[in-house]
Amino acid sequence: MQTVLVAGGAGFIGSNLCERLLSKNYRVICIDSFITGNKENIDEFTKNKNFSFINADITSSSFQSNDLSKIDYIFHLASPASPNKKSPRSYISFPIETLLVNSLGTYNLLEIAKKSNARFLYASSSEIYGDPKISPQKEDYFGNVNPVGVRSVYDEGKRFGESITMAYFRKFNVDTRIIRIFNTYGPRMRADDGRVVSNFTNQAILNKPLTVYGDGSQTRSICYIDDLIEGLIGAIISDLTSGEVLNIGNPNEKTILDLANIIKKMTNSSSKIIFEPLPEDDPKIRKPDIEKAKKLIDWNPKVTIDHGLQKTIEYFRGL
Ligand code: UDP
């Protein structure tokens, strides 16, 4: 039986990954500090004998006192990820923690990967492309990031994380891969983290106004969580991804105003749509080029936006 370390395993993506790994008969060690992760996300796994949990911050060295010597795979998903300054869970609320978890935290996990000869996957982000000047974004695009803007703690944190991951690949032959995750949604998103899908869905369910920022003409391409998880596992088990960078996301691009209308309709909501100021440095467009993931790991998103949103609406209604 192989052992997988999931840093950030109590978060939205991390907990869905733990669940899938357990169902595939891996032994899972989940680490989380609950800055933005949620204990409820992992409660049901604690009954599984193949699941163990370490309550720790990967930027502190104390978590390494646990026996982490026999690890086969490491997923680094630990980081605040929401840019919404209105949310107490956003990376704007945790700027230093965000920088450190992607720099020092990545370093600490890469050291474990080096010592235990584990495969390593760094969860990067489409944010490293900043406000892109080309679309769709391919992995060889260098991006357009404001290095001192409010979003820079995340963008530059992720860029540093990518850089140190490549340094360990080049200098120590650690078997690394970098996955640039594009907007993802689905069950176990936090209701309060201020992301567009969770905000619109919860507002629509409660018949409160849907808050579109700016004029809603900015675009995003949203990927359902199950598709992303397939991509993450596919990437870490593949020999072809060693030292590579892959975009994982759904190229189905929509304007934010269209998304508001779709969610309003699907929830039969009487909510109005209201317009609020666009946040600083909010990217105008975002759409992944996924040819590389298709070619290297035969990955393609399969879940339609209707099905994915239906599942997400059911989840938030059930909370
Ligand atoms: N957004 C919005 N209303 C909300 C939350 C977000 O219009 O209540 C917009 C936000 O300005 C951005 C897009 O939706 O253009 C996606 O925002 P999110 O915070 O989900 O993630 P991002 O892609 O910006 O990291």
mmCIF file of C-alpha atoms and ligand atoms in Angstrom:
data_model
loop_
_atom_site.group_PDB
_atom_site.id
_atom_site.type_symbol
_atom_site.label_atom_id
_atom_site.label_comp_id
_atom_site.label_asym_id
_atom_site.label_seq_id
_atom_site.Cartn_x
_atom_site.Cartn_y
_atom_site.Cartn_z
ATOM 1 C CA MET A 1 0.000 0.000 0.000
ATOM 2 C CA GLN A 2 1.399 3.404 -0.963
ATOM 3 C CA THR A 3 1.376 6.426 1.318
ATOM 4 C CA VAL A 4 0.365 9.903 0.257
ATOM 5 C CA LEU A 5 0.962 13.109 2.192
ATOM 6 C CA VAL A 6 -1.641 15.782 1.449
ATOM 7 C CA ALA A 7 -0.680 19.210 2.802
ATOM 8 C CA GLY A 8 -3.802 21.351 2.972
ATOM 9 C CA GLY A 9 -5.876 18.175 3.093
ATOM 10 C CA ALA A 10 -8.753 19.745 5.049
ATOM 11 C CA GLY A 11 -9.380 22.403 2.414
ATOM 12 C CA PHE A 12 -11.801 22.316 -0.488
ATOM 13 C CA ILE A 13 -9.470 20.654 -2.987
ATOM 14 C CA GLY A 14 -7.410 18.776 -0.402
ATOM 15 C CA SER A 15 -10.366 17.045 1.226
ATOM 16 C CA ASN A 16 -11.809 15.976 -2.123
ATOM 17 C CA LEU A 17 -8.361 14.611 -2.996
ATOM 18 C CA CYS A 18 -8.080 12.704 0.326
ATOM 19 C CA GLU A 19 -11.489 11.157 -0.294
ATOM 20 C CA ARG A 20 -10.544 9.991 -3.796
ATOM 21 C CA LEU A 21 -7.171 8.640 -2.652
ATOM 22 C CA LEU A 22 -8.798 6.645 0.172
ATOM 23 C CA SER A 23 -11.289 5.190 -2.309
ATOM 24 C CA LYS A 24 -8.323 4.128 -4.455
ATOM 25 C CA ASN A 25 -6.757 2.358 -1.451
ATOM 26 C CA TYR A 26 -3.903 4.689 -0.669
ATOM 27 C CA ARG A 27 -2.834 5.381 2.887
ATOM 28 C CA VAL A 28 -3.404 9.125 3.396
ATOM 29 C CA ILE A 29 -1.636 11.433 5.834
ATOM 30 C CA CYS A 30 -3.410 14.780 5.860
ATOM 31 C CA ILE A 31 -1.766 17.904 7.264
ATOM 32 C CA ASP A 32 -3.703 21.090 7.880
ATOM 33 C CA SER A 33 -3.520 24.074 10.206
ATOM 34 C CA PHE A 34 -7.201 25.039 9.645
ATOM 35 C CA ILE A 35 -6.370 28.619 8.662
ATOM 36 C CA THR A 36 -8.727 28.179 5.748
ATOM 37 C CA GLY A 37 -9.353 24.417 5.884
ATOM 38 C CA ASN A 38 -12.364 22.980 7.649
ATOM 39 C CA LYS A 39 -12.501 20.184 10.213
ATOM 40 C CA GLU A 40 -15.919 19.079 8.928
ATOM 41 C CA ASN A 41 -14.361 18.372 5.527
ATOM 42 C CA ILE A 42 -12.328 15.496 6.954
ATOM 43 C CA ASP A 43 -14.531 14.292 9.848
ATOM 44 C CA GLU A 44 -15.890 11.327 7.907
ATOM 45 C CA PHE A 45 -12.393 10.117 6.929
ATOM 46 C CA THR A 46 -11.198 9.798 10.507
ATOM 47 C CA LYS A 47 -13.110 6.489 10.761
ATOM 48 C CA ASN A 48 -10.979 5.068 7.941
ATOM 49 C CA LYS A 49 -7.927 3.180 9.245
ATOM 50 C CA ASN A 50 -5.909 4.324 6.227
ATOM 51 C CA PHE A 51 -6.383 7.985 7.153
ATOM 52 C CA SER A 52 -4.337 9.934 9.649
ATOM 53 C CA PHE A 53 -4.337 13.606 10.457
ATOM 54 C CA ILE A 54 -1.601 15.952 11.624
ATOM 55 C CA ASN A 55 -2.765 19.324 12.908
ATOM 56 C CA ALA A 56 0.231 21.434 11.960
ATOM 57 C CA ASP A 57 1.478 24.368 9.983
ATOM 58 C CA ILE A 58 3.965 23.281 7.313
ATOM 59 C CA THR A 59 5.899 26.518 7.760
ATOM 60 C CA SER A 60 6.862 25.420 11.268
ATOM 61 C CA SER A 61 9.490 22.719 11.457
ATOM 62 C CA SER A 62 7.713 20.931 14.337
ATOM 63 C CA PHE A 63 5.469 18.918 11.998
ATOM 64 C CA GLN A 64 8.569 17.092 10.774
ATOM 65 C CA SER A 65 8.835 15.353 14.147
ATOM 66 C CA ASN A 66 6.090 13.050 12.824
ATOM 67 C CA ASP A 67 7.370 9.998 10.985
ATOM 68 C CA LEU A 68 7.316 11.180 7.402
ATOM 69 C CA SER A 69 10.104 8.963 6.145
ATOM 70 C CA LYS A 70 8.022 6.453 4.202
ATOM 71 C CA ILE A 71 6.054 8.663 1.887
ATOM 72 C CA ASP A 72 5.510 7.802 -1.774
ATOM 73 C CA TYR A 73 3.691 10.929 -2.929
ATOM 74 C CA ILE A 74 3.392 14.511 -1.646
ATOM 75 C CA PHE A 75 0.690 16.946 -2.751
ATOM 76 C CA HIS A 76 1.296 20.533 -1.644
ATOM 77 C CA LEU A 77 -2.154 22.135 -1.614
ATOM 78 C CA ALA A 78 -1.689 24.158 1.560
ATOM 79 C CA SER A 79 -2.435 27.843 0.987
ATOM 80 C CA PRO A 80 -5.203 30.372 1.394
ATOM 81 C CA ALA A 81 -6.583 30.852 -2.129
ATOM 82 C CA SER A 82 -9.430 33.355 -2.173
ATOM 83 C CA PRO A 83 -8.664 36.906 -3.344
ATOM 84 C CA ASN A 84 -11.869 38.373 -1.910
ATOM 85 C CA LYS A 85 -10.885 41.031 0.630
ATOM 86 C CA LYS A 86 -14.406 40.975 2.098
ATOM 87 C CA SER A 87 -13.794 37.392 3.242
ATOM 88 C CA PRO A 88 -12.017 36.734 6.555
ATOM 89 C CA ARG A 89 -10.619 33.593 4.841
ATOM 90 C CA SER A 90 -8.944 35.303 1.893
ATOM 91 C CA TYR A 91 -5.235 35.536 1.248
ATOM 92 C CA ILE A 92 -5.655 39.291 1.593
ATOM 93 C CA SER A 93 -6.515 38.568 5.269
ATOM 94 C CA PHE A 94 -3.478 36.242 5.571
ATOM 95 C CA PRO A 95 -0.796 37.931 3.455
ATOM 96 C CA ILE A 96 2.270 36.780 5.409
ATOM 97 C CA GLU A 97 0.942 33.241 5.934
ATOM 98 C CA THR A 98 0.251 32.998 2.193
ATOM 99 C CA LEU A 99 3.777 34.071 1.263
ATOM 100 C CA LEU A 100 5.324 31.732 3.821
ATOM 101 C CA VAL A 101 3.282 28.628 3.087
ATOM 102 C CA ASN A 102 4.225 28.868 -0.587
ATOM 103 C CA SER A 103 7.906 29.596 0.089
ATOM 104 C CA LEU A 104 9.065 28.125 3.401
ATOM 105 C CA GLY A 105 6.239 25.573 3.376
ATOM 106 C CA THR A 106 7.201 24.409 -0.116
ATOM 107 C CA TYR A 107 10.848 24.208 0.943
ATOM 108 C CA ASN A 108 9.949 22.065 3.980
ATOM 109 C CA LEU A 109 7.879 19.665 1.873
ATOM 110 C CA LEU A 110 10.536 19.457 -0.860
ATOM 111 C CA GLU A 111 13.065 18.487 1.820
ATOM 112 C CA ILE A 112 10.761 15.636 2.871
ATOM 113 C CA ALA A 113 10.374 14.596 -0.781
ATOM 114 C CA LYS A 114 14.162 14.609 -1.177
ATOM 115 C CA LYS A 115 14.769 12.536 1.966
ATOM 116 C CA SER A 116 11.984 10.007 1.389
ATOM 117 C CA ASN A 117 12.426 9.873 -2.390
ATOM 118 C CA ALA A 118 8.765 10.796 -2.836
ATOM 119 C CA ARG A 119 7.104 12.199 -5.907
ATOM 120 C CA PHE A 120 6.100 15.809 -5.386
ATOM 121 C CA LEU A 121 3.220 17.845 -6.816
ATOM 122 C CA TYR A 122 3.090 21.584 -6.246
ATOM 123 C CA ALA A 123 -0.365 23.110 -6.597
ATOM 124 C CA SER A 124 0.287 26.358 -8.388
ATOM 125 C CA SER A 125 -2.353 28.580 -9.870
ATOM 126 C CA SER A 126 -3.561 30.363 -12.987
ATOM 127 C CA GLU A 127 -2.826 33.465 -10.878
ATOM 128 C CA ILE A 128 0.826 33.199 -11.858
ATOM 129 C CA TYR A 129 -0.333 34.523 -15.271
ATOM 130 C CA GLY A 130 -1.678 37.647 -13.487
ATOM 131 C CA ASP A 131 -3.916 39.741 -15.753
ATOM 132 C CA PRO A 132 -2.966 37.875 -18.951
ATOM 133 C CA LYS A 133 -2.314 39.627 -22.233
ATOM 134 C CA ILE A 134 -2.862 36.459 -24.244
ATOM 135 C CA SER A 135 -5.681 33.953 -24.260
ATOM 136 C CA PRO A 136 -5.954 31.057 -23.811
ATOM 137 C CA GLN A 137 -2.965 30.866 -21.428
ATOM 138 C CA LYS A 138 -0.384 28.251 -22.346
ATOM 139 C CA GLU A 139 2.239 26.957 -19.924
ATOM 140 C CA ASP A 140 5.030 28.817 -21.758
ATOM 141 C CA TYR A 141 3.385 32.224 -21.173
ATOM 142 C CA PHE A 142 5.328 34.212 -18.549
ATOM 143 C CA GLY A 143 2.331 36.219 -17.353
ATOM 144 C CA ASN A 144 1.590 39.786 -16.395
ATOM 145 C CA VAL A 145 1.768 40.101 -12.611
ATOM 146 C CA ASN A 146 1.789 43.244 -10.471
ATOM 147 C CA PRO A 147 4.587 42.354 -8.026
ATOM 148 C CA VAL A 148 3.449 44.854 -5.365
ATOM 149 C CA GLY A 149 -0.352 44.754 -5.738
ATOM 150 C CA VAL A 150 -2.723 43.280 -3.150
ATOM 151 C CA ARG A 151 -2.847 39.982 -5.032
ATOM 152 C CA SER A 152 0.940 39.707 -5.162
ATOM 153 C CA VAL A 153 1.157 37.784 -1.880
ATOM 154 C CA TYR A 154 -0.549 34.914 -3.663
ATOM 155 C CA ASP A 155 0.773 35.444 -7.200
ATOM 156 C CA GLU A 156 4.390 35.927 -6.174
ATOM 157 C CA GLY A 157 4.066 33.264 -3.481
ATOM 158 C CA LYS A 158 2.987 30.781 -6.152
ATOM 159 C CA ARG A 159 5.736 31.978 -8.519
ATOM 160 C CA PHE A 160 8.331 31.427 -5.789
ATOM 161 C CA GLY A 161 6.809 28.005 -5.083
ATOM 162 C CA GLU A 162 7.191 27.081 -8.744
ATOM 163 C CA SER A 163 10.762 28.330 -8.805
ATOM 164 C CA ILE A 164 11.919 26.376 -5.748
ATOM 165 C CA THR A 165 10.127 23.274 -7.042
ATOM 166 C CA MET A 166 12.114 23.517 -10.296
ATOM 167 C CA ALA A 167 15.316 24.140 -8.323
ATOM 168 C CA TYR A 168 14.828 20.860 -6.412
ATOM 169 C CA PHE A 169 14.086 19.076 -9.681
ATOM 170 C CA ARG A 170 17.220 20.457 -11.349
ATOM 171 C CA LYS A 171 19.658 20.356 -8.442
ATOM 172 C CA PHE A 172 18.541 17.243 -6.519
ATOM 173 C CA ASN A 173 16.561 15.293 -9.140
ATOM 174 C CA VAL A 174 13.477 15.329 -6.930
ATOM 175 C CA ASP A 175 10.607 13.952 -9.025
ATOM 176 C CA THR A 176 8.452 17.100 -9.138
ATOM 177 C CA ARG A 177 5.566 18.413 -11.200
ATOM 178 C CA ILE A 178 3.784 21.778 -11.054
ATOM 179 C CA ILE A 179 0.056 21.986 -11.684
ATOM 180 C CA ARG A 180 -1.454 25.392 -12.443
ATOM 181 C CA ILE A 181 -4.999 25.069 -11.169
ATOM 182 C CA PHE A 182 -7.610 27.273 -12.829
ATOM 183 C CA ASN A 183 -10.875 28.285 -11.114
ATOM 184 C CA THR A 184 -12.411 25.196 -9.543
ATOM 185 C CA TYR A 185 -15.782 24.763 -7.819
ATOM 186 C CA GLY A 186 -17.888 22.096 -6.159
ATOM 187 C CA PRO A 187 -18.851 20.545 -2.822
ATOM 188 C CA ARG A 188 -16.714 21.494 0.237
ATOM 189 C CA MET A 189 -15.990 25.005 -1.022
ATOM 190 C CA ARG A 190 -16.275 27.342 1.924
ATOM 191 C CA ALA A 191 -19.544 29.262 1.942
ATOM 192 C CA ASP A 192 -17.706 32.266 3.376
ATOM 193 C CA ASP A 193 -14.551 32.464 1.289
ATOM 194 C CA GLY A 194 -15.941 34.928 -1.225
ATOM 195 C CA ARG A 195 -15.280 32.990 -4.443
ATOM 196 C CA VAL A 196 -17.617 33.708 -7.312
ATOM 197 C CA VAL A 197 -19.429 30.338 -7.459
ATOM 198 C CA SER A 198 -19.931 30.034 -3.688
ATOM 199 C CA ASN A 199 -21.042 33.666 -3.394
ATOM 200 C CA PHE A 200 -23.537 33.547 -6.277
ATOM 201 C CA THR A 201 -24.931 30.155 -5.235
ATOM 202 C CA ASN A 202 -25.468 31.130 -1.609
ATOM 203 C CA GLN A 203 -26.861 34.530 -2.543
ATOM 204 C CA ALA A 204 -29.263 32.924 -5.039
ATOM 205 C CA ILE A 205 -30.442 30.235 -2.588
ATOM 206 C CA LEU A 206 -31.225 32.937 -0.002
ATOM 207 C CA ASN A 207 -32.843 35.215 -2.633
ATOM 208 C CA LYS A 208 -30.294 37.904 -1.795
ATOM 209 C CA PRO A 209 -28.793 40.137 -4.504
ATOM 210 C CA LEU A 210 -26.075 38.511 -6.624
ATOM 211 C CA THR A 211 -23.012 40.742 -6.311
ATOM 212 C CA VAL A 212 -21.343 41.108 -9.707
ATOM 213 C CA TYR A 213 -18.055 42.996 -9.426
ATOM 214 C CA GLY A 214 -17.378 45.517 -12.208
ATOM 215 C CA ASP A 215 -19.694 45.219 -15.215
ATOM 216 C CA GLY A 216 -19.413 41.418 -15.205
ATOM 217 C CA SER A 217 -17.658 41.295 -18.588
ATOM 218 C CA GLN A 218 -14.516 39.706 -17.083
ATOM 219 C CA THR A 219 -14.268 36.008 -17.860
ATOM 220 C CA ARG A 220 -13.401 32.848 -15.944
ATOM 221 C CA SER A 221 -13.389 29.197 -17.006
ATOM 222 C CA ILE A 222 -14.663 27.043 -14.177
ATOM 223 C CA CYS A 223 -13.719 23.417 -13.614
ATOM 224 C CA TYR A 224 -15.698 20.947 -11.510
ATOM 225 C CA ILE A 225 -13.753 19.492 -8.572
ATOM 226 C CA ASP A 226 -13.999 15.834 -9.721
ATOM 227 C CA ASP A 227 -12.287 16.681 -13.004
ATOM 228 C CA LEU A 228 -9.509 18.551 -11.208
ATOM 229 C CA ILE A 229 -8.905 15.633 -8.806
ATOM 230 C CA GLU A 230 -8.561 13.244 -11.776
ATOM 231 C CA GLY A 231 -5.965 15.620 -13.212
ATOM 232 C CA LEU A 232 -3.987 15.905 -9.959
ATOM 233 C CA ILE A 233 -3.791 12.136 -9.436
ATOM 234 C CA GLY A 234 -3.104 11.523 -13.126
ATOM 235 C CA ALA A 235 -0.263 14.024 -12.993
ATOM 236 C CA ILE A 236 1.468 12.603 -9.912
ATOM 237 C CA ILE A 237 1.392 8.977 -11.048
ATOM 238 C CA SER A 238 2.615 9.735 -14.563
ATOM 239 C CA ASP A 239 6.321 9.355 -15.391
ATOM 240 C CA LEU A 240 5.892 11.881 -18.206
ATOM 241 C CA THR A 241 5.183 14.823 -15.887
ATOM 242 C CA SER A 242 8.507 14.811 -14.063
ATOM 243 C CA GLY A 243 9.916 18.362 -14.109
ATOM 244 C CA GLU A 244 6.899 19.589 -16.084
ATOM 245 C CA VAL A 245 4.313 22.328 -15.638
ATOM 246 C CA LEU A 246 0.699 21.579 -16.570
ATOM 247 C CA ASN A 247 -2.430 23.705 -16.680
ATOM 248 C CA ILE A 248 -5.464 21.917 -15.274
ATOM 249 C CA GLY A 249 -8.794 23.651 -15.809
ATOM 250 C CA ASN A 250 -11.903 23.664 -17.927
ATOM 251 C CA PRO A 251 -11.577 25.890 -21.030
ATOM 252 C CA ASN A 252 -15.341 26.593 -21.057
ATOM 253 C CA GLU A 253 -15.019 30.383 -20.696
ATOM 254 C CA LYS A 254 -17.929 32.499 -19.453
ATOM 255 C CA THR A 255 -18.404 36.098 -18.435
ATOM 256 C CA ILE A 256 -19.146 36.609 -14.749
ATOM 257 C CA LEU A 257 -22.491 38.188 -15.666
ATOM 258 C CA ASP A 258 -23.437 35.077 -17.662
ATOM 259 C CA LEU A 259 -22.439 32.919 -14.707
ATOM 260 C CA ALA A 260 -24.671 34.996 -12.398
ATOM 261 C CA ASN A 261 -27.611 34.491 -14.739
ATOM 262 C CA ILE A 262 -26.966 30.743 -15.079
ATOM 263 C CA ILE A 263 -26.876 30.261 -11.284
ATOM 264 C CA LYS A 264 -29.924 32.473 -10.767
ATOM 265 C CA LYS A 265 -31.887 30.397 -13.289
ATOM 266 C CA MET A 266 -30.724 27.027 -11.951
ATOM 267 C CA THR A 267 -31.745 27.921 -8.398
ATOM 268 C CA ASN A 268 -35.113 29.443 -9.480
ATOM 269 C CA SER A 269 -34.055 32.464 -7.501
ATOM 270 C CA SER A 270 -35.832 35.801 -7.305
ATOM 271 C CA SER A 271 -32.526 37.538 -6.539
ATOM 272 C CA LYS A 272 -31.633 40.772 -8.304
ATOM 273 C CA ILE A 273 -28.221 41.214 -9.862
ATOM 274 C CA ILE A 274 -26.357 44.205 -8.441
ATOM 275 C CA PHE A 275 -23.019 45.677 -9.520
ATOM 276 C CA GLU A 276 -20.195 46.450 -7.089
ATOM 277 C CA PRO A 277 -16.692 47.867 -7.685
ATOM 278 C CA LEU A 278 -14.185 45.611 -9.418
ATOM 279 C CA PRO A 279 -11.417 44.523 -7.006
ATOM 280 C CA GLU A 280 -7.874 45.793 -7.610
ATOM 281 C CA ASP A 281 -5.925 43.870 -10.296
ATOM 282 C CA ASP A 282 -8.878 41.570 -11.020
ATOM 283 C CA PRO A 283 -7.860 39.645 -14.188
ATOM 284 C CA LYS A 284 -10.071 40.516 -17.174
ATOM 285 C CA ILE A 285 -9.815 37.167 -18.873
ATOM 286 C CA ARG A 286 -8.811 33.656 -17.909
ATOM 287 C CA LYS A 287 -8.918 30.500 -19.962
ATOM 288 C CA PRO A 288 -6.538 27.545 -19.833
ATOM 289 C CA ASP A 289 -4.877 25.959 -22.824
ATOM 290 C CA ILE A 290 -4.998 22.271 -21.810
ATOM 291 C CA GLU A 291 -3.328 20.643 -24.817
ATOM 292 C CA LYS A 292 -0.304 19.661 -22.719
ATOM 293 C CA ALA A 293 -2.408 17.863 -20.071
ATOM 294 C CA LYS A 294 -4.333 16.102 -22.830
ATOM 295 C CA LYS A 295 -1.125 14.936 -24.432
ATOM 296 C CA LEU A 296 0.899 13.977 -21.339
ATOM 297 C CA ILE A 297 -1.733 12.485 -19.035
ATOM 298 C CA ASP A 298 -4.693 12.026 -21.392
ATOM 299 C CA TRP A 299 -6.739 14.385 -19.213
ATOM 300 C CA ASN A 300 -9.845 16.193 -20.343
ATOM 301 C CA PRO A 301 -12.590 17.704 -18.150
ATOM 302 C CA LYS A 302 -15.804 15.700 -18.474
ATOM 303 C CA VAL A 303 -18.335 17.302 -16.111
ATOM 304 C CA THR A 304 -20.688 19.801 -17.756
ATOM 305 C CA ILE A 305 -21.298 23.150 -16.091
ATOM 306 C CA ASP A 306 -24.990 22.219 -15.610
ATOM 307 C CA HIS A 307 -24.163 19.010 -13.778
ATOM 308 C CA GLY A 308 -21.351 20.567 -11.740
ATOM 309 C CA LEU A 309 -23.429 23.552 -10.661
ATOM 310 C CA GLN A 310 -26.373 21.275 -9.791
ATOM 311 C CA LYS A 311 -24.127 19.267 -7.446
ATOM 312 C CA THR A 312 -22.758 22.470 -5.935
ATOM 313 C CA ILE A 313 -26.226 23.956 -5.408
ATOM 314 C CA GLU A 314 -27.349 20.716 -3.691
ATOM 315 C CA TYR A 315 -24.289 20.868 -1.438
ATOM 316 C CA PHE A 316 -24.903 24.453 -0.328
ATOM 317 C CA ARG A 317 -28.643 23.823 0.148
ATOM 318 C CA GLY A 318 -27.720 20.941 2.458
ATOM 319 C CA LEU A 319 -25.468 23.017 4.736
HETATM 320 N N1 UDP B 1 -16.720 38.035 -8.437
HETATM 321 C C1 UDP B 1 -17.948 38.676 -8.514
HETATM 322 N N2 UDP B 1 -18.767 38.621 -7.439
HETATM 323 C C2 UDP B 1 -18.475 37.926 -6.308
HETATM 324 C C3 UDP B 1 -17.227 37.244 -6.237
HETATM 325 C C4 UDP B 1 -16.379 37.321 -7.325
HETATM 326 O O1 UDP B 1 -18.265 39.315 -9.531
HETATM 327 O O2 UDP B 1 -19.309 37.915 -5.379
HETATM 328 C C5 UDP B 1 -15.820 38.092 -9.599
HETATM 329 C C6 UDP B 1 -14.398 38.540 -9.289
HETATM 330 O O3 UDP B 1 -14.309 39.944 -9.324
HETATM 331 C C7 UDP B 1 -13.628 37.869 -10.407
HETATM 332 C C8 UDP B 1 -14.400 36.572 -10.657
HETATM 333 O O4 UDP B 1 -15.691 36.786 -10.121
HETATM 334 O O5 UDP B 1 -13.661 38.641 -11.586
HETATM 335 C C9 UDP B 1 -13.759 35.356 -10.000
HETATM 336 O O6 UDP B 1 -13.515 35.649 -8.667
HETATM 337 P P1 UDP B 1 -12.998 34.591 -7.608
HETATM 338 O O7 UDP B 1 -12.815 35.333 -6.323
HETATM 339 O O8 UDP B 1 -13.873 33.410 -7.576
HETATM 340 O O9 UDP B 1 -11.595 34.088 -8.148
HETATM 341 P P2 UDP B 1 -10.401 34.687 -9.041
HETATM 342 O O10 UDP B 1 -10.567 34.050 -10.360
HETATM 343 O O11 UDP B 1 -10.499 36.178 -9.141
HETATM 344 O O12 UDP B 1 -9.171 34.243 -8.325
#
